[in-house]
Structure formats: structure tokens, C-alpha cells
PDB file of C-alpha atoms in Angstrom:
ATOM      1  CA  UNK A   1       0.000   0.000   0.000  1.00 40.00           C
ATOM      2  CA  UNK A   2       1.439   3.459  -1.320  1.00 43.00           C
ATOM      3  CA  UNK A   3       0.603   6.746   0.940  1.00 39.00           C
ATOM      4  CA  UNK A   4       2.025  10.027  -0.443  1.00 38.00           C
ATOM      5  CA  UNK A   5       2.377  11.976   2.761  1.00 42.00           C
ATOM      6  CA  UNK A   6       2.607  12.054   6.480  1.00 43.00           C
ATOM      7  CA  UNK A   7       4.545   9.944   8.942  1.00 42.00           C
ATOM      8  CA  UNK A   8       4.075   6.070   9.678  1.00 42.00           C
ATOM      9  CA  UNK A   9       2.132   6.954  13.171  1.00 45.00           C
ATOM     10  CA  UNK A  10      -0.145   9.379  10.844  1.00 42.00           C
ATOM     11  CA  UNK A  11      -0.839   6.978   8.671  1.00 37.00           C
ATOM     12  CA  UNK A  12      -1.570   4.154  11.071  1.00 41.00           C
ATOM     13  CA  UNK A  13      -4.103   6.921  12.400  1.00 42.00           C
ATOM     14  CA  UNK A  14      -5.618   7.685   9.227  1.00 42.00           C
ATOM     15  CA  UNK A  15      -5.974   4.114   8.427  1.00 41.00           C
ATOM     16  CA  UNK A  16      -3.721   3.339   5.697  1.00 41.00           C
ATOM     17  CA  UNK A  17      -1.379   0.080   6.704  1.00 44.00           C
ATOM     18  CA  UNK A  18      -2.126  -3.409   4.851  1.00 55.00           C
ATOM     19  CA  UNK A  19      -4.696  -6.086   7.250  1.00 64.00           C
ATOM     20  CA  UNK A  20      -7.765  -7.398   7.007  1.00 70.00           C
ATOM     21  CA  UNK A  21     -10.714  -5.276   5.964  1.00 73.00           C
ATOM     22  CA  UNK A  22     -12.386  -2.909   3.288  1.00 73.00           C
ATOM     23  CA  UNK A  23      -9.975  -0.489   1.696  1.00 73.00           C
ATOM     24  CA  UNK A  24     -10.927   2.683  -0.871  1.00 72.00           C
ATOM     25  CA  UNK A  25      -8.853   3.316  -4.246  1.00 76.00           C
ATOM     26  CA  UNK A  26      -7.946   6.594  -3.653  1.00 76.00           C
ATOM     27  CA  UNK A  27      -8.222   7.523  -7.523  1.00 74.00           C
ATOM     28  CA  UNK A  28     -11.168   6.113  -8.340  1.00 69.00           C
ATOM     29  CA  UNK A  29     -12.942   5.516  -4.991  1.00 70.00           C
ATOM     30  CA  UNK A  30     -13.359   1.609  -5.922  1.00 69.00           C
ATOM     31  CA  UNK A  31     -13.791  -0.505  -2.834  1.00 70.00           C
ATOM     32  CA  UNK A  32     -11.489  -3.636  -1.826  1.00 70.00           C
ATOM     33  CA  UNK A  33     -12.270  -6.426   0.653  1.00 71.00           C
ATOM     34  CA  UNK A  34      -8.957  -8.003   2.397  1.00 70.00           C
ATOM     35  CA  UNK A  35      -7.596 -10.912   4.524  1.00 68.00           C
ATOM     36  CA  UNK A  36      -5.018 -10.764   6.662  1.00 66.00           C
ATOM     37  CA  UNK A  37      -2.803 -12.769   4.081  1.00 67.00           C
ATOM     38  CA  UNK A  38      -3.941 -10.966   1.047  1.00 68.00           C
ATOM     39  CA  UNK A  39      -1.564  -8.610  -0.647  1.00 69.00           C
ATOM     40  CA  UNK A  40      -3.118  -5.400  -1.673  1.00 68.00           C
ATOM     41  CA  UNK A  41      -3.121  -5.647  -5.689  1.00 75.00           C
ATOM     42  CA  UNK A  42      -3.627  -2.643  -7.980  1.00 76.00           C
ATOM     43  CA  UNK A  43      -7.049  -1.755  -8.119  1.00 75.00           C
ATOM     44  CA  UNK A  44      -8.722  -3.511 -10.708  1.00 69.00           C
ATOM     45  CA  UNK A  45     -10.634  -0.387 -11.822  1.00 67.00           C
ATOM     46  CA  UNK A  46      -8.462   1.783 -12.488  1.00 72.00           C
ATOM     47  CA  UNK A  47      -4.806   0.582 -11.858  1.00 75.00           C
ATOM     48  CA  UNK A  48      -4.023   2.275  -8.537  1.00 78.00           C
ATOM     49  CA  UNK A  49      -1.585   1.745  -5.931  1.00 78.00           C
ATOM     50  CA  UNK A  50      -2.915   4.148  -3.328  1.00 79.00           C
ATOM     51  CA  UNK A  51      -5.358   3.215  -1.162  1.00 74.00           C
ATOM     52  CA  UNK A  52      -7.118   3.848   2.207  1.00 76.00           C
ATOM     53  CA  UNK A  53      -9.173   2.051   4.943  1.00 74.00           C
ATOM     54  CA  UNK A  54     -12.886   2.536   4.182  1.00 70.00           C
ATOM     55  CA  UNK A  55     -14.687   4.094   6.570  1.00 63.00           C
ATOM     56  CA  UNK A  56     -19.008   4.213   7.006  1.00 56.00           C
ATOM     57  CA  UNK A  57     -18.389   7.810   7.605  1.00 56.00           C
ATOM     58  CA  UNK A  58     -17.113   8.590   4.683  1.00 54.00           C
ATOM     59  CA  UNK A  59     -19.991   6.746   2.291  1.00 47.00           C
ATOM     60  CA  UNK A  60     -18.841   7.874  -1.500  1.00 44.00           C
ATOM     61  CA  UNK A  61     -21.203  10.011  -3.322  1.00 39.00           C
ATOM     62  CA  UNK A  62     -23.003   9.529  -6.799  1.00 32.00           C
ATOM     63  CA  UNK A  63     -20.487  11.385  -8.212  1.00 34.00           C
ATOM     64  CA  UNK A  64     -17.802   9.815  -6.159  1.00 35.00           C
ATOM     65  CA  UNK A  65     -18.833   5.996  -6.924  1.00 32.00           C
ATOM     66  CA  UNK A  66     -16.729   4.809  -9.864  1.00 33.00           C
ATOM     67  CA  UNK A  67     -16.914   1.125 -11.069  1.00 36.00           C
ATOM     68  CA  UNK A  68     -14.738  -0.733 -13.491  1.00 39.00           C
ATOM     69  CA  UNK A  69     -16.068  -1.195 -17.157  1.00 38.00           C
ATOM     70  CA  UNK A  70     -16.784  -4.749 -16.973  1.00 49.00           C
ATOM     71  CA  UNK A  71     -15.193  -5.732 -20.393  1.00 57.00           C
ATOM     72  CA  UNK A  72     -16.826  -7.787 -22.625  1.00 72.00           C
ATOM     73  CA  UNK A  73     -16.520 -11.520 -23.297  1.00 79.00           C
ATOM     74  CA  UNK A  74     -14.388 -11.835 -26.253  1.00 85.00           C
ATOM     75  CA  UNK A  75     -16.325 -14.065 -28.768  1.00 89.00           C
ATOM     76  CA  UNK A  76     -15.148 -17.581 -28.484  1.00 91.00           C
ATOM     77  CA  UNK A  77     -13.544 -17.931 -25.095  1.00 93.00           C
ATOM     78  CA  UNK A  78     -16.135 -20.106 -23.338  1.00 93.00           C
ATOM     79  CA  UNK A  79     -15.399 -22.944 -26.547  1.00 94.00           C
ATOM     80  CA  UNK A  80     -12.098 -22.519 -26.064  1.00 93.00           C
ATOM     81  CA  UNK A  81     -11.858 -23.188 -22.409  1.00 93.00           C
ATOM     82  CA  UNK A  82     -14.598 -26.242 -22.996  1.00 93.00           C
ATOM     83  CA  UNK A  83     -12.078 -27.325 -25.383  1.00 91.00           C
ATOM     84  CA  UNK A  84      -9.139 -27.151 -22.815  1.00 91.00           C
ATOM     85  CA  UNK A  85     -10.632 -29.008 -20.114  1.00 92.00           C
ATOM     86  CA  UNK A  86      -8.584 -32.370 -19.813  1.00 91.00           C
ATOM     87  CA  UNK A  87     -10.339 -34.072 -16.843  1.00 92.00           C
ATOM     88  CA  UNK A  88     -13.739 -35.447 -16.912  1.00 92.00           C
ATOM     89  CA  UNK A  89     -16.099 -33.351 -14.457  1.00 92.00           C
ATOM     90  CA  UNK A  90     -18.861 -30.188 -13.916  1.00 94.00           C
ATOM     91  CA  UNK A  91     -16.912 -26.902 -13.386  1.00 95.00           C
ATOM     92  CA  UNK A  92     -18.025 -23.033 -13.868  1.00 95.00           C
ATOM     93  CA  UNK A  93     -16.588 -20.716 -16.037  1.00 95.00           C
ATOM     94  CA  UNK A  94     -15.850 -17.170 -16.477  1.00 92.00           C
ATOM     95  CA  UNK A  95     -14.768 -13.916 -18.153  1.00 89.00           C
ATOM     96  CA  UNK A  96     -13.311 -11.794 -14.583  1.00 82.00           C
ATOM     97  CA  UNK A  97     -10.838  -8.983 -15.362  1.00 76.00           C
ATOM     98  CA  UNK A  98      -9.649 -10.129 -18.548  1.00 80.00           C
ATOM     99  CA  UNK A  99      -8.992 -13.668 -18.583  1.00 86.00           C
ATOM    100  CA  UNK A 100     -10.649 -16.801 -18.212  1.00 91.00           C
ATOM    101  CA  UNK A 101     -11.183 -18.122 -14.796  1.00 91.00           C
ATOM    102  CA  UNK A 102     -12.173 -22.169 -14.266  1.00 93.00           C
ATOM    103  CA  UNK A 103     -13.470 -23.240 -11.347  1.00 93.00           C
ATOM    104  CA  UNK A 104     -14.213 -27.460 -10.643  1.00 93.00           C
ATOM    105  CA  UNK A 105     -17.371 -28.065  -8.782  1.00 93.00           C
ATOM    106  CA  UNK A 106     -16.447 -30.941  -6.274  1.00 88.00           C
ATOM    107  CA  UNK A 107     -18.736 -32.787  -4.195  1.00 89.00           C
ATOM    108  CA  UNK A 108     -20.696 -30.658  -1.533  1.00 93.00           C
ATOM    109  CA  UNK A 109     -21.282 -26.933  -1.329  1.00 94.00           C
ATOM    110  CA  UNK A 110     -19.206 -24.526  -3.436  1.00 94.00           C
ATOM    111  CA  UNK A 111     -19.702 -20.759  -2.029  1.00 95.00           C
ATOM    112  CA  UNK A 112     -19.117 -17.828  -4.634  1.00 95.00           C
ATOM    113  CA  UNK A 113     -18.458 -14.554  -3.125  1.00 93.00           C
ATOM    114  CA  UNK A 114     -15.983 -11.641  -1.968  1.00 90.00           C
ATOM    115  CA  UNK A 115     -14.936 -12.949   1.089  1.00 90.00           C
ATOM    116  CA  UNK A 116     -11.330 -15.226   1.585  1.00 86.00           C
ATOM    117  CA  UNK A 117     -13.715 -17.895   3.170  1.00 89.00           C
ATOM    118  CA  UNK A 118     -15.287 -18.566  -0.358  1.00 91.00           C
ATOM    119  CA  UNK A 119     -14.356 -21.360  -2.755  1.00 91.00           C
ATOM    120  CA  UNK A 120     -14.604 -18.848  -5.393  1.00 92.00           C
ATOM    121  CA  UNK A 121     -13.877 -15.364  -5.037  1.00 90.00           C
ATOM    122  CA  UNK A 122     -14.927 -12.599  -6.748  1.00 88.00           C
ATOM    123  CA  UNK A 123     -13.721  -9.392  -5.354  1.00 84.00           C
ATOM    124  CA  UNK A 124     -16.055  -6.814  -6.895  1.00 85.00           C
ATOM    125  CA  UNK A 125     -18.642  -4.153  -5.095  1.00 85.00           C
ATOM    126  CA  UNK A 126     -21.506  -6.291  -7.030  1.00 88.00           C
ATOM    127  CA  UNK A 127     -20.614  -9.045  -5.137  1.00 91.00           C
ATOM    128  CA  UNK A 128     -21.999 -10.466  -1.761  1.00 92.00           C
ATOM    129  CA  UNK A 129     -19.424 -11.129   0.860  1.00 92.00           C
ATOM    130  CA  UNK A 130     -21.425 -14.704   0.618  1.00 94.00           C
ATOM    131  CA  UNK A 131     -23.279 -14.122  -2.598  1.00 95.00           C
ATOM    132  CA  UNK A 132     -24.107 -17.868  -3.712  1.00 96.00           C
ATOM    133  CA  UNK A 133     -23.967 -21.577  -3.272  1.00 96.00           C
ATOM    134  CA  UNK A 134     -23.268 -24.102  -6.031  1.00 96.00           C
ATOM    135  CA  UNK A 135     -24.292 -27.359  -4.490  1.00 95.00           C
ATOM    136  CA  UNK A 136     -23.310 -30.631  -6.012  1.00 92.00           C
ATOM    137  CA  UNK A 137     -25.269 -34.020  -5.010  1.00 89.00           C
ATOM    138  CA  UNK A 138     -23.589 -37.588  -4.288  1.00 87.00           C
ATOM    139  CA  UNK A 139     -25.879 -38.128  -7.106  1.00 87.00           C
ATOM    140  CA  UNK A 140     -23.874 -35.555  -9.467  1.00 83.00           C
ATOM    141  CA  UNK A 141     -27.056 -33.315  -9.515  1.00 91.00           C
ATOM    142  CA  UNK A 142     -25.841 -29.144  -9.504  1.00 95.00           C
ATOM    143  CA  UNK A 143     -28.457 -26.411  -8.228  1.00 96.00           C
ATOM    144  CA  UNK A 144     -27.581 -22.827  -7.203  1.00 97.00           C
ATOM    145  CA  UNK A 145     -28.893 -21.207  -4.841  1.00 96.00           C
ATOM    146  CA  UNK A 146     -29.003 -17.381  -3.311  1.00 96.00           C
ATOM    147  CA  UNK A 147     -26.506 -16.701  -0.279  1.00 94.00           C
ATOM    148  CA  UNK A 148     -28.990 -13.881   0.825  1.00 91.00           C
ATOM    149  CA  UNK A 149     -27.059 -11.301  -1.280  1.00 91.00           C
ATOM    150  CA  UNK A 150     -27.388  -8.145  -1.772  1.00 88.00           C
ATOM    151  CA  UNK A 151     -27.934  -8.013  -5.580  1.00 87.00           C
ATOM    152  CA  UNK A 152     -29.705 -11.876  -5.577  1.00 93.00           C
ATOM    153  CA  UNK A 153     -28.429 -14.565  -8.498  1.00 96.00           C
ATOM    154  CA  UNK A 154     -30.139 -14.942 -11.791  1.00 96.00           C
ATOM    155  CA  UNK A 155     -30.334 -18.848 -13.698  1.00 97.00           C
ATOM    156  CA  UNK A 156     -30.040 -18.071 -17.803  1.00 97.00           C
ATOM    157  CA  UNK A 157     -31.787 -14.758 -17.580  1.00 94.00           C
ATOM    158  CA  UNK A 158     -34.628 -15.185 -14.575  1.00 96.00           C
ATOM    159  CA  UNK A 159     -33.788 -13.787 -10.761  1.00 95.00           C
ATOM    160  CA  UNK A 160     -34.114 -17.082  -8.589  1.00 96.00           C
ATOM    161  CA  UNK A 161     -33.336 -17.958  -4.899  1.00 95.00           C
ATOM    162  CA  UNK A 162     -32.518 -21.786  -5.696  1.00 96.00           C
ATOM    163  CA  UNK A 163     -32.460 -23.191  -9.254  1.00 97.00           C
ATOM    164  CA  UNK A 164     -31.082 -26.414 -10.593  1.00 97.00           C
ATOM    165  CA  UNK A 165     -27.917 -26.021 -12.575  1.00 97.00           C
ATOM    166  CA  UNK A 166     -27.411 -28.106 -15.989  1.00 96.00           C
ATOM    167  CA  UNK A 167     -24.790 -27.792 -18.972  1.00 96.00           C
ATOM    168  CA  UNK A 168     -24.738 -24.917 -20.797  1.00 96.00           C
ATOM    169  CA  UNK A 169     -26.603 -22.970 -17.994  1.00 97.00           C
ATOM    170  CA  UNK A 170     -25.749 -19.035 -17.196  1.00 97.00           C
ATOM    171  CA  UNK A 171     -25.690 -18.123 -13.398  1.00 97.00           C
ATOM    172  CA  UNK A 172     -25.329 -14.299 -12.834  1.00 95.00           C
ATOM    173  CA  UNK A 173     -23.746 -13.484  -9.821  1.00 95.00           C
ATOM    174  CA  UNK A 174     -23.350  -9.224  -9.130  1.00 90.00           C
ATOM    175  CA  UNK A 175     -22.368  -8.342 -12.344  1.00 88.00           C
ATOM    176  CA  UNK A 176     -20.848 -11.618 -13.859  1.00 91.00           C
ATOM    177  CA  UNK A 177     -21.924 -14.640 -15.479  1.00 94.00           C
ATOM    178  CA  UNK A 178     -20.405 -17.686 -14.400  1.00 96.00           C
ATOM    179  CA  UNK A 179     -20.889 -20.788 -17.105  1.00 97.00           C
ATOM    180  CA  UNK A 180     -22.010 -24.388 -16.255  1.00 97.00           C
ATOM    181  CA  UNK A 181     -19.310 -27.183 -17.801  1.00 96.00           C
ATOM    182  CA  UNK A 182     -20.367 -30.807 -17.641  1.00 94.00           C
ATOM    183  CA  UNK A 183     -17.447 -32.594 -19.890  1.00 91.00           C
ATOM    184  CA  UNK A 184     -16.229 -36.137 -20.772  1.00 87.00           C
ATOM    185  CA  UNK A 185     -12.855 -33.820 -20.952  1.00 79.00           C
ATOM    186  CA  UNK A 186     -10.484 -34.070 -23.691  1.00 74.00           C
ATOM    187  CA  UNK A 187      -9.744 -37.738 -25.118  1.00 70.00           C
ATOM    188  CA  UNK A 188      -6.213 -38.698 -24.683  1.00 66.00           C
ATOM    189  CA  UNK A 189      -4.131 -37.589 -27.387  1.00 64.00           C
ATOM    190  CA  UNK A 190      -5.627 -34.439 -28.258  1.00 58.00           C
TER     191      UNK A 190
END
């Protein structure tokens, strides 16, 4: 974490050294949820290095709220990565600040959200600290179902609280779609 003025003890006051908590992009006011463990990365709106501690005191305005373009899918990503996939299995896929991200869907509950404690984390203000469940049955059956988020989860287009999951399937969770995988995976020799 970069500060551009005032002592250490200052900036202890004010907030400003690396632990666990919500931090504020100084440049573009984006927020950040972090673990003890995490690393503060550049923000991922705007490529900052300075942040500070959030504070509910300091709630940013209309004018000082300023998300991220989420950037568009490029066309053909989600064939390629159901190409790529070697092992046999159901995973979720998805487009999150500029790459492709696979997750596999083991046995049990999967939890999607911002905080460290979920399987998959998303670290954007769209997303629930513990936003959703992917639940997969001894019986290999997937259904999704809403963590009591803020912004709720949405199967191929319709806002649901629980929803089975199948192949192909779309589950919007904040402002990304996450895409059901059920593959044979790639035969050897490919």
C-alpha cells in the first residue's frame, strides 16, 4: 500500500497500513475487501496503488462511486476453455478482469463470493461477501442457490433464490456470469 504523505504513526491513524478489511482506491474511490494474508493488488478499476481504509463515515457520493467497465466476453472464449478441459467433471466458467477463470465443482457446497472464506472469489462491489452456493449431489445433480445477497443470483436470464444447474446454464452473480461445464474432458491424445 502506497501513501504520499505524512509519517508512519499518521498513517496508522488515518488508516492506511495493509490487514484485514475494506480499503478505498484513492483515484477512483473503488472498494477492496482483504484478509489478513492478502496482498493489496492494484485496483482492478483503475490501476491504482494508493489506497485507504474505508470508513461508514465517509460513504462515496453519486459522483464519487466509480466502477470498473466490466469488459466484454471476447467471442469464443467459453469454446475454447470447454475445449481445454482435460479431466472429466462439472466446473463453472468465467470472463473476470480479462482472462478466463475455471473453477471445478467438487462434491458438496461450493460458495461464490468476496470474502477469503469462499471457494470462489470474486472481489467486486456487485458481489456479496457470501453471494451464492453451487451445491453438487452424491448423485452428481448441480443447483444454485441465493446466499442472501445483496444483488440476488439470476439462472439463464430469470432472478431465482434456488435453481437447478445443468450444462450450458448461465448463473449471474453481481455483475458476472459464471458458465455451467459438464465434460467427458479431452480424449487422450488431443
Amino acid at each position: 500500500m502506497r501513501a504520499t504523505e505524512g509519517t508512519e504513526e499518521e498513517l496508522q491513524r488515518a488508516g492506511v497500513s495493509a490487514g484485514a478489511g475494506s480499503f478505498v482506491c484513492v483515484s477512483c474511490s473503488l472498494p477492496l475487501s482483504l484478509d489478513h494474508s492478502d496482498e493489496l493488488p492494484e485496483c482492478p478499476g483503475c490501476g491504482g496503488s494508493e489506497f485507504k481504509r474505508a470508513s461508514m463515515f465517509e460513504q462515496p457520493t453519486l459522483q464519487q462511486a466509480a466502477f470498473s467497465v466490466h469488459a466484454a466476453e471476447p467471442e469464443g472464449w467459453l469454446q475454447d476453455v470447454r475445449d481445454g478441459i482435460e479431466a472429466p467433471g462439472r466446473y463453472l466458467a468465467a470472463h473476470i478482469a480479462g482472462s478466463a477463470r475455471v473453477f471445478e465443482l467438487g462434491e458438496g457446497w461450493s460458495r461464490i463470493g468476496r470474502s477469503p472464506a469462499c471457494d470462489i472469489r470474486i472481489d467486486d462491489p456487485t458481489v456479496s461477501r457470501r453471494h451464492a452456493v453451487v451445491v453438487r449431489t452424491p448423485d452428481g445433480e448441480l443447483s444454485a442457490l441465493d446466499d442472501r445477497s445483496t444483488n440476488g443470483i439470476a439462472v439463464n436470464g430469470e432472478n431465482v433464490d434456488w435453481a437447478p444447474l445443468a450444462d450450458g446454464d448461465e448463473l449471474r452473480v453481481g455483475r458476472y456470469r459464471l458458465h455451467v461445464i459438464e465434460t467427458a474432458g479431452r480424449p487422450p491424445g488431443d
